[in-house]
Amino acid sequence: MAVGLKYGWSLLAALPLSAWAGVLLQNAQWRVELEPATLAVSVEPAGDVKRTVSDGVAPQAVSALQQTGETAGWQWDDGRYRWQAVLDGPDLRLTLQARAPGRLELLRQPAAAMGRGLLLPLAEGSYIPAGSKLWQDFLPGFAGDGLDTSENLSLPLWGMDYGSRSLHWLLLNPFNNQLAFAAQGQGLALTLSHEFNALNQDQPVTLLLHLSDGNLLGGAQRYRQWLVSAGRYQTLADKIQRQPETAKLVGASHVYLWGNNLLDASDVRDWPAFLKLLRGDAALAVQLRARFDTAARQALRQAGAKPDRYQQKVLIEAVNQALTAEARASWLGPKPDWAKMAEPYRALRAQTAQTFGPALQADASRWGGGLSRKTVDALQSAGLKRLWLGVDNWEGGLWQPQAVKAGVAAGYLMSSYDSYETALQPGKHEDWITAQQGEAVYRQCGITLANGKKKAGFQQSGYYTNPACVRDTLQQRTSALLSATGFNSWFLDAYATGMVFDDYTPGRRTGEAAMAQGYEQSMQWVADRYQLPVGSEMGNATTSRGIAFAHGMQVPVLGWGDPDLQRNPKSPYYLGRWFPADQPETFFKPVPLKQPYRDLYYGPEYRLPLYQAVFHGSVITTNHWLYDNLKFRNAYADNLLAQWLYNVPPLFHLSAASLRARLPQLQCADRAFRPLHQQLATQALTGFAWLNAEHTLQQTRFADGSRLTANFGSTPVSNGGQTLPPQSLLAELAGQAPRLLRAADCAGK
């Protein structure tokens, strides 16, 4: 029995509980039936069939059921929980409030409800077709006990494709939720649960079910609209006005530079003289030799007047490591003095010039490897006018401030990785320099779990930290570093991943929502204080304010626990070692990508621009830094075409040794991407369509009327009177002549 508009409260009050079988809410667009005891939900759009989108959870005792027009309310468990349902045009809003802690299942969506396919924002976005064995085998295991809707989903939503219609669930409170998956018949069923705890029980949970036409981006666009109305949306144009350096992101390819120490092997112009000085009695030479490991001491002992290439590499690396250890010894400890951190690097640079200068290149301002004036000059000479150039930690800027200055003068954004999310005990893992934040931060800022234990940090080292507690350290250290190095961009690792925790530390108890705000406040502080663009990892919606760019959204970390990728050097899929320091294999070694990851993360038929539908024109995103454009040989073309289609930057790794070989592909990617992004960077992505049954012909549309059409297929395809060659993109920018781009033109050798 459905209790609808024709029933009054007096009748409802008189009905026994068993009669309260359902609530009917309806308007001209659709009918929604709810079962208050289980929150089972069925919907029937006007002119369409009825569908059950939730089978309902375990029955709860219902009381105080009321309905007025298109609003209904009721209680569970004698008022411990209170539901309100509101139908407003194409939106059904379900709000749950709690008076006590507890974990509740909210929805049980049957496999049949996914329709033709499930729309899931795993990073940029995935389209999961009904009946796909690939996804049925992968997703339940990947999700484990459930996906955290703040961390594991880039947007707190999912959707169902019904052809001419689609439905989309939006989680307006994205925290403390789990979304679990199970194979069911030919589809995937899912379950949503929420935990009310002592830190968040005063925060209601709101589920918004949005009815759309066949637009697969309908839910993402509705979420964008909600962000705007809630005052949580910042456009890229606003960020450029607020931090003018952000304008340099428009049209910029993203590049990480490796080899960020003081010296490169090419800086030694006279090896016999260099070896003699290194073996000599000068104070610096003695200090450096004392820090050499066995391999370096052996190389120094055995090297002839003209050491071979291996010996040169070992010796230069040993010198650089020893110099860095000497510099760190001056400031690294229980109470780092951030304001004095840069001085030992300057002093050691001068000592190196004094001690070894006769054997080195005369112009010390050009010393260095990947991060050097030599690299900046080469990039300029190659015609690359817009680049974001990042280094893996800020010590590179302390050794090479003149290279940073040259990059800024060239019009580039010069940036460094920095991190405050994990704090290490002083003396532990000292090479993980960004996590060395001093004894007080380690002792005082670790997150306390509900059981009273501290939350172990990244890779079970140290502790994850509360952003409010470490903010003073962040402000002091970034101030010292930016002043000393001259970087005009900054990368705060992990703060935008959506990975948040409940912190039960007495005196600063912080729920997940407040912690997310803490991350955003820290990123915004750096952006505002130094008027520069800040980036972070991923860029998840729940932690996206304060950033202008993010690395990891297009292709996220994949296969993390797979031994073929991570631990087995004999596997053809092994990503490589984190060595040598100036060109780590894991970043530079091209490999094929193992299935199923190849299709799950790069297959065009499974990709959907959900994140771009919300944040294009707000946050500029790239692949994760683990997987640059050249990493996976069997995904190169699909990756490049997706970047063009979604209008996101390419990502490259460069070192001194790889620069010449990799530069042509970077130049080609730049020529293709830069003109598109210069017109579209500030435009919203307003549409997406598959133009053939195979989903290999795809089109994105933008607010200014521009269209980008990609043929991912291996054969030519005709569309709108034009033929697109295999693996090509037709760019039809508003006010410009059409332009054809071919992935093969940028394939390199």
XYZ file of C-alpha atoms in Angstrom, residues 188-743:
556
model
C 27.199 -5.622 -9.931
C 25.218 -4.960 -6.785
C 26.340 -2.340 -4.309
C 25.735 -1.432 -0.699
C 26.139 1.984 0.923
C 26.753 2.332 4.649
C 27.530 5.254 6.952
C 29.122 5.476 10.360
C 27.881 7.973 12.890
C 30.476 8.370 15.629
C 31.232 10.635 18.541
C 32.906 13.145 16.203
C 30.261 13.432 13.480
C 26.904 12.389 14.870
C 25.617 15.961 14.671
C 26.291 16.007 10.898
C 23.347 14.764 8.828
C 23.764 12.424 5.883
C 22.059 13.572 2.689
C 21.597 11.337 -0.334
C 20.396 13.074 -3.465
C 18.952 10.926 -6.269
C 18.990 12.942 -9.484
C 16.877 12.073 -12.506
C 18.465 12.972 -15.826
C 17.958 12.226 -19.488
C 20.446 10.031 -21.317
C 23.284 12.402 -20.429
C 25.895 10.259 -18.673
C 27.420 13.379 -17.154
C 24.110 14.438 -15.613
C 25.060 13.494 -12.060
C 28.477 15.119 -12.255
C 26.933 18.300 -13.645
C 24.323 18.286 -10.876
C 27.135 17.928 -8.340
C 28.972 20.866 -9.881
C 25.781 22.899 -9.594
C 25.525 21.928 -5.924
C 29.155 22.920 -5.257
C 28.520 26.315 -6.823
C 25.357 26.873 -4.789
C 27.159 25.803 -1.596
C 29.974 28.300 -2.224
C 32.521 25.489 -2.613
C 33.474 26.079 -6.247
C 36.397 28.154 -7.472
C 36.895 28.692 -11.190
C 40.334 28.726 -12.732
C 39.673 32.283 -13.867
C 39.078 33.264 -10.225
C 42.285 31.528 -9.180
C 44.245 33.344 -11.884
C 42.889 36.641 -10.615
C 43.754 35.699 -7.037
C 47.161 34.108 -7.815
C 48.335 35.581 -11.155
C 51.147 33.031 -11.601
C 48.393 30.448 -12.093
C 47.933 31.808 -15.622
C 51.194 30.029 -16.503
C 49.417 26.679 -16.084
C 47.320 27.425 -19.164
C 48.863 25.500 -22.045
C 51.649 24.054 -19.899
C 52.832 20.469 -20.200
C 53.912 18.987 -16.861
C 57.469 17.698 -16.463
C 59.375 16.209 -13.539
C 63.134 16.826 -13.575
C 65.501 14.237 -12.070
C 69.100 14.673 -11.042
C 68.593 17.519 -8.593
C 71.899 17.466 -6.745
C 74.794 19.884 -6.985
C 76.878 18.106 -9.636
C 76.391 16.072 -12.777
C 79.119 13.881 -14.259
C 79.227 16.261 -17.221
C 80.318 19.059 -14.871
C 83.733 17.410 -14.439
C 85.959 18.737 -17.243
C 89.212 17.223 -15.938
C 88.800 13.798 -14.340
C 92.467 13.238 -13.439
C 92.494 16.566 -11.602
C 89.123 15.858 -9.960
C 90.322 12.467 -8.671
C 93.509 13.961 -7.329
C 91.577 16.624 -5.436
C 89.024 14.104 -4.161
C 91.874 11.924 -2.833
C 93.645 14.926 -1.343
C 93.878 16.480 2.102
C 91.487 19.421 1.638
C 88.990 19.568 4.501
C 85.950 19.106 2.271
C 87.507 16.158 0.420
C 88.243 14.450 3.748
C 84.692 15.074 4.978
C 83.151 13.693 1.803
C 85.316 10.554 1.710
C 84.321 9.799 5.295
C 80.734 9.435 4.114
C 81.443 7.184 1.119
C 80.012 3.678 1.155
C 82.039 0.586 0.237
C 81.284 0.798 -3.501
C 82.318 4.457 -3.664
C 85.556 3.863 -1.735
C 86.390 0.994 -4.047
C 85.651 3.072 -7.159
C 87.845 5.894 -5.857
C 90.658 3.460 -5.071
C 90.504 1.637 -8.423
C 89.789 4.521 -10.792
C 92.586 5.278 -13.215
C 93.396 8.683 -14.635
C 90.374 8.366 -16.899
C 87.671 6.465 -15.004
C 85.112 4.566 -17.036
C 81.491 5.700 -17.216
C 80.382 3.431 -14.377
C 83.112 4.698 -12.080
C 82.266 8.290 -12.976
C 78.632 7.690 -12.109
C 79.438 5.997 -8.803
C 81.845 8.738 -7.760
C 79.621 11.682 -8.682
C 76.681 10.060 -6.910
C 78.825 9.446 -3.849
C 80.009 13.061 -3.817
C 76.449 14.358 -4.146
C 75.170 12.077 -1.394
C 78.004 13.092 0.894
C 77.407 16.789 0.221
C 73.718 16.360 1.003
C 74.502 14.463 4.208
C 76.862 17.279 5.252
C 74.187 19.888 4.547
C 71.500 17.990 6.438
C 73.751 17.503 9.443
C 73.605 21.251 9.987
C 69.850 21.428 10.442
C 68.251 17.983 10.575
C 67.403 16.895 14.100
C 64.826 17.004 16.874
C 64.355 20.795 16.567
C 64.950 21.893 12.958
C 65.613 25.596 12.499
C 63.835 26.125 9.192
C 65.020 29.711 8.823
C 68.665 28.515 8.801
C 68.102 25.470 6.616
C 69.326 26.983 3.327
C 72.656 28.301 4.586
C 74.631 25.007 4.678
C 73.716 24.301 1.049
C 74.990 27.730 -0.014
C 78.151 27.292 2.028
C 78.871 23.811 0.655
C 78.328 25.028 -2.877
C 80.965 27.697 -2.304
C 83.332 25.170 -0.662
C 82.901 22.804 -3.600
C 83.817 25.543 -6.024
C 86.848 26.440 -3.921
C 88.047 22.847 -3.420
C 87.221 21.232 -6.762
C 86.795 24.262 -9.013
C 89.977 23.696 -11.087
C 88.564 20.329 -12.244
C 84.984 21.465 -12.828
C 83.186 23.506 -15.458
C 84.183 27.129 -14.952
C 80.631 28.507 -14.816
C 79.335 27.128 -11.529
C 75.894 28.593 -12.206
C 75.449 25.906 -14.887
C 76.324 22.935 -12.686
C 73.705 20.269 -12.177
C 71.798 17.513 -13.935
C 68.061 17.491 -14.616
C 67.508 20.632 -12.569
C 70.044 23.004 -14.077
C 70.386 26.035 -16.284
C 71.533 23.634 -19.020
C 68.120 21.932 -18.959
C 66.222 25.219 -18.909
C 68.238 26.453 -21.900
C 67.555 23.213 -23.797
C 63.807 23.452 -23.156
C 63.743 27.059 -24.307
C 65.743 26.246 -27.422
C 63.228 23.505 -28.209
C 60.480 26.134 -28.440
C 58.708 25.074 -25.241
C 57.120 28.267 -23.961
C 54.769 26.955 -21.273
C 55.905 24.266 -18.809
C 55.328 23.206 -15.234
C 58.702 21.859 -14.050
C 58.713 19.937 -10.783
C 61.361 18.241 -8.648
C 60.893 15.341 -6.237
C 61.919 17.329 -3.162
C 62.916 20.854 -2.274
C 66.602 20.112 -1.659
C 67.060 20.434 -5.406
C 66.064 24.073 -5.095
C 68.515 24.597 -2.234
C 71.356 23.219 -4.356
C 70.276 24.874 -7.607
C 68.510 28.203 -6.883
C 70.090 29.658 -10.023
C 68.354 26.976 -12.137
C 65.022 27.784 -10.479
C 65.603 31.471 -11.175
C 66.412 30.732 -14.828
C 63.226 28.679 -15.202
C 61.090 31.441 -13.723
C 62.767 33.969 -16.025
C 61.961 31.688 -18.977
C 58.258 31.917 -18.104
C 57.984 28.443 -16.589
C 56.384 27.357 -13.346
C 59.110 25.925 -11.125
C 57.781 23.698 -8.373
C 58.809 21.267 -5.678
C 57.183 18.310 -3.982
C 56.554 18.868 -0.280
C 54.634 16.830 2.288
C 53.319 17.109 5.830
C 50.875 14.219 6.060
C 53.343 11.767 7.641
C 55.745 12.723 10.436
C 58.730 10.503 11.196
C 60.648 10.086 14.406
C 63.899 12.064 14.152
C 66.715 9.783 13.080
C 64.439 7.395 11.166
C 64.388 7.233 7.333
C 66.308 10.484 7.012
C 66.285 10.243 3.208
C 62.527 10.831 3.414
C 63.330 14.427 4.038
C 59.866 15.973 3.801
C 58.576 13.765 6.640
C 61.351 15.034 8.951
C 59.370 17.636 10.878
C 61.007 17.485 14.279
C 60.409 15.777 17.592
C 57.496 17.970 18.688
C 55.445 17.288 15.546
C 56.184 13.564 15.758
C 55.143 13.407 19.411
C 52.195 15.781 19.352
C 50.574 15.768 15.905
C 49.914 12.101 15.187
C 46.289 11.112 14.653
C 44.720 9.118 17.486
C 42.262 6.406 16.501
C 39.098 5.560 18.426
C 40.974 2.707 20.154
C 43.534 5.146 21.511
C 46.377 4.032 19.233
C 48.234 6.303 16.840
C 47.525 6.003 13.107
C 50.631 4.613 11.383
C 51.836 6.813 8.512
C 52.615 6.075 4.872
C 54.003 2.552 4.446
C 53.560 2.042 8.207
C 56.251 4.603 9.016
C 55.779 7.332 11.609
C 52.292 8.743 12.089
C 49.702 10.381 9.904
C 49.243 13.925 11.169
C 46.441 16.334 11.893
C 46.764 19.278 9.443
C 45.820 21.869 12.055
C 48.557 20.599 14.354
C 51.299 20.701 11.691
C 50.189 23.954 10.073
C 52.654 26.090 12.001
C 55.490 23.849 10.780
C 54.098 23.976 7.244
C 53.976 27.752 7.332
C 57.484 28.123 8.739
C 59.076 25.594 6.404
C 57.354 26.697 3.200
C 58.190 30.312 4.019
C 61.864 29.464 4.481
C 62.009 27.290 1.377
C 60.184 29.616 -0.988
C 62.319 32.524 0.160
C 65.556 30.569 -0.335
C 64.762 28.811 -3.612
C 62.510 31.113 -5.622
C 60.017 28.420 -6.668
C 56.841 29.989 -8.108
C 54.610 26.929 -7.679
C 54.236 24.355 -4.908
C 53.077 20.730 -4.663
C 51.662 19.527 -1.332
C 51.571 15.761 -1.601
C 48.510 13.770 -0.445
C 46.501 16.701 0.913
C 44.031 16.532 -2.005
C 43.648 12.741 -2.105
C 40.489 12.770 -0.011
C 42.231 10.472 2.489
C 40.932 11.787 5.800
C 40.719 10.349 9.292
C 38.868 10.829 12.548
C 41.299 12.129 15.167
C 40.340 11.395 18.784
C 43.349 13.152 20.321
C 42.147 14.887 23.531
C 41.993 18.633 23.087
C 41.757 18.586 19.296
C 39.157 15.947 18.425
C 38.640 16.289 14.685
C 36.166 14.492 12.435
C 36.805 13.583 8.806
C 34.933 16.610 7.453
C 36.946 19.016 9.599
C 40.165 17.277 8.642
C 39.344 17.717 4.953
C 38.794 21.412 5.626
C 42.155 21.494 7.408
C 43.939 20.144 4.340
C 42.191 22.688 2.135
C 43.021 25.549 4.505
C 46.711 24.633 4.423
C 46.804 24.509 0.630
C 44.861 27.757 0.380
C 47.236 29.435 2.838
C 50.271 28.660 0.661
C 48.460 29.807 -2.495
C 47.306 33.073 -0.934
C 50.424 33.847 1.084
C 52.769 33.473 -1.884
C 50.391 34.233 -4.759
C 51.285 31.047 -6.596
C 49.502 27.953 -7.925
C 49.418 25.036 -5.514
C 48.965 21.451 -6.616
C 48.496 18.138 -4.890
C 47.940 14.458 -5.519
C 44.669 13.319 -7.141
C 42.476 16.389 -6.511
C 39.446 14.560 -5.100
C 36.377 16.767 -4.801
C 36.260 16.554 -1.019
C 39.727 18.141 -0.660
C 40.029 20.216 -3.826
C 39.747 23.802 -2.622
C 43.048 25.653 -2.591
C 44.619 23.819 -5.531
C 44.955 24.812 -9.179
C 46.389 21.522 -10.446
C 46.531 17.863 -9.402
C 48.555 14.840 -10.456
C 46.893 11.428 -10.500
C 43.336 12.017 -11.662
C 43.698 10.822 -15.252
C 45.505 7.596 -14.389
C 45.793 6.862 -10.647
C 48.079 4.480 -8.796
C 47.358 0.996 -10.167
C 48.346 -2.591 -9.368
C 49.956 -1.472 -6.094
C 50.017 -4.961 -4.559
C 50.725 -6.891 -7.761
C 54.157 -8.583 -7.458
C 54.635 -8.591 -11.240
C 54.560 -4.802 -11.180
C 56.152 -4.119 -7.828
C 58.501 -6.914 -6.700
C 59.443 -9.351 -9.485
C 62.376 -8.004 -11.561
C 62.036 -10.940 -13.979
C 58.487 -9.993 -14.915
C 58.108 -8.119 -18.223
C 55.673 -5.861 -16.351
C 58.069 -4.938 -13.538
C 57.938 -1.151 -13.180
C 61.565 -0.877 -12.115
C 63.715 0.097 -9.149
C 63.671 3.468 -7.396
C 67.281 3.772 -8.535
C 69.483 5.440 -9.739
C 68.594 8.725 -8.079
C 69.159 10.824 -11.200
C 66.955 8.586 -13.383
C 64.883 6.086 -11.323
C 63.837 3.055 -13.329
C 60.302 3.158 -11.932
C 59.774 6.473 -13.734
C 61.922 6.001 -16.835
C 61.780 2.303 -17.747
C 59.178 1.756 -20.520
C 57.184 -1.456 -19.999
C 53.970 -2.988 -21.288
C 51.065 -2.704 -18.859
C 49.677 -5.991 -17.636
C 46.034 -6.955 -18.034
C 43.507 -6.282 -16.633
C 45.041 -2.902 -15.736
C 45.655 -2.038 -19.389
C 41.963 -2.119 -20.235
C 40.592 -0.992 -16.865
C 42.643 2.200 -16.761
C 43.352 2.965 -20.424
C 40.617 1.244 -22.444
C 38.640 4.088 -24.070
C 35.369 2.135 -23.886
C 35.597 2.190 -20.076
C 36.595 5.836 -19.594
C 34.173 8.655 -18.850
C 35.005 12.329 -18.113
C 33.041 12.551 -14.865
C 35.673 14.557 -12.999
C 36.163 16.930 -15.928
C 32.403 17.526 -16.049
C 32.772 19.008 -12.563
C 36.261 20.498 -12.474
C 37.371 21.337 -16.006
C 37.792 25.088 -15.805
C 38.720 24.806 -12.127
C 41.445 22.194 -11.490
C 43.991 21.096 -14.112
C 44.736 17.381 -13.828
C 47.305 14.898 -15.167
C 48.308 11.259 -14.810
C 49.923 10.189 -11.571
C 53.632 10.899 -11.642
C 54.336 7.142 -11.575
C 52.939 6.816 -15.104
C 54.107 9.514 -17.471
C 53.269 9.537 -21.178
C 56.149 7.209 -22.009
C 55.775 4.628 -19.217
C 53.438 2.062 -20.790
C 54.313 1.082 -24.347
C 50.977 -0.608 -25.047
C 48.889 2.341 -23.821
C 50.747 5.282 -25.387
C 48.218 6.217 -28.083
C 45.101 5.701 -25.955
C 46.640 7.795 -23.181
C 47.590 10.630 -25.529
C 44.193 10.687 -27.240
C 42.386 10.762 -23.895
C 44.534 13.718 -22.808
C 43.614 15.587 -25.979
C 39.938 14.639 -25.733
C 39.616 15.689 -22.088
C 41.892 18.706 -22.616
C 44.360 17.793 -19.868
C 48.173 18.176 -19.962
C 50.693 15.513 -20.902
C 53.146 14.426 -18.228
C 56.830 13.611 -18.784
C 59.919 12.700 -16.770
C 63.259 14.131 -17.882
C 66.829 13.665 -16.739
C 70.107 14.994 -18.094
C 70.794 11.657 -19.769
C 67.303 11.238 -21.284
C 66.684 14.827 -22.362
C 67.835 14.499 -25.975
C 65.874 11.281 -26.597
C 62.649 12.414 -24.920
C 62.560 16.008 -26.070
C 60.958 15.338 -29.514
C 57.943 13.628 -27.956
C 57.552 16.417 -25.421
C 57.745 18.977 -28.240
C 55.092 17.153 -30.262
C 52.782 16.743 -27.280
C 53.226 20.436 -26.518
C 52.402 21.514 -30.087
C 49.188 19.496 -29.992
C 48.061 20.347 -26.470
C 49.041 23.980 -25.916
C 46.724 25.648 -28.493
C 43.759 23.571 -27.323
C 44.325 24.342 -23.665
C 44.950 28.041 -24.231
C 41.399 28.331 -25.521
C 39.654 25.742 -23.342
C 41.430 25.761 -19.963
C 38.885 28.071 -18.351
C 35.857 26.533 -20.101
C 33.492 24.026 -18.502
C 33.251 20.612 -20.157
C 29.537 20.521 -20.974
C 29.013 17.335 -22.976
C 30.281 13.901 -23.843
C 29.033 11.366 -26.366
C 29.905 8.077 -27.965
C 29.413 8.468 -31.682
C 29.556 4.789 -32.627
C 28.400 1.509 -31.145
C 31.948 0.399 -30.330
C 32.559 3.508 -28.197
C 35.810 4.146 -30.077
C 34.556 7.423 -31.574
C 34.078 9.914 -28.745
C 33.335 13.610 -28.487
C 33.638 16.211 -25.749
C 31.965 19.627 -25.869
C 32.811 22.812 -24.021
C 30.976 25.903 -22.845
C 32.272 28.098 -25.677
C 30.903 25.700 -28.315
C 34.205 23.957 -29.060
C 34.183 20.239 -29.894
C 36.919 17.629 -29.698
C 36.301 14.319 -31.480
C 38.659 11.366 -31.026
C 38.897 8.154 -33.021
C 40.507 5.593 -30.707
C 39.981 2.866 -33.295
C 42.482 1.237 -35.644
C 40.535 2.091 -38.824
C 39.327 5.397 -40.339
C 35.879 6.597 -39.265
C 33.541 9.057 -40.989
C 31.680 11.580 -38.870
C 29.778 14.679 -39.956
C 31.184 14.537 -43.458
C 34.785 14.267 -42.262
C 37.005 11.221 -42.011
C 39.096 10.738 -38.911
C 42.187 8.568 -39.431
C 42.970 5.837 -36.894
C 44.026 7.143 -33.489
C 43.436 10.782 -34.271
C 41.544 13.769 -32.913
C 39.627 16.471 -34.742
C 39.736 19.776 -32.855
C 36.938 22.193 -33.733
C 37.663 25.177 -31.527
C 35.147 27.998 -31.516
C 36.213 30.670 -33.999
C 39.060 28.598 -35.461
C 39.539 26.339 -38.455
C 39.345 22.590 -37.693
C 42.649 20.927 -36.846
C 43.545 17.249 -37.102
C 45.961 15.656 -34.630
C 47.423 12.152 -35.021
C 48.840 10.137 -32.149
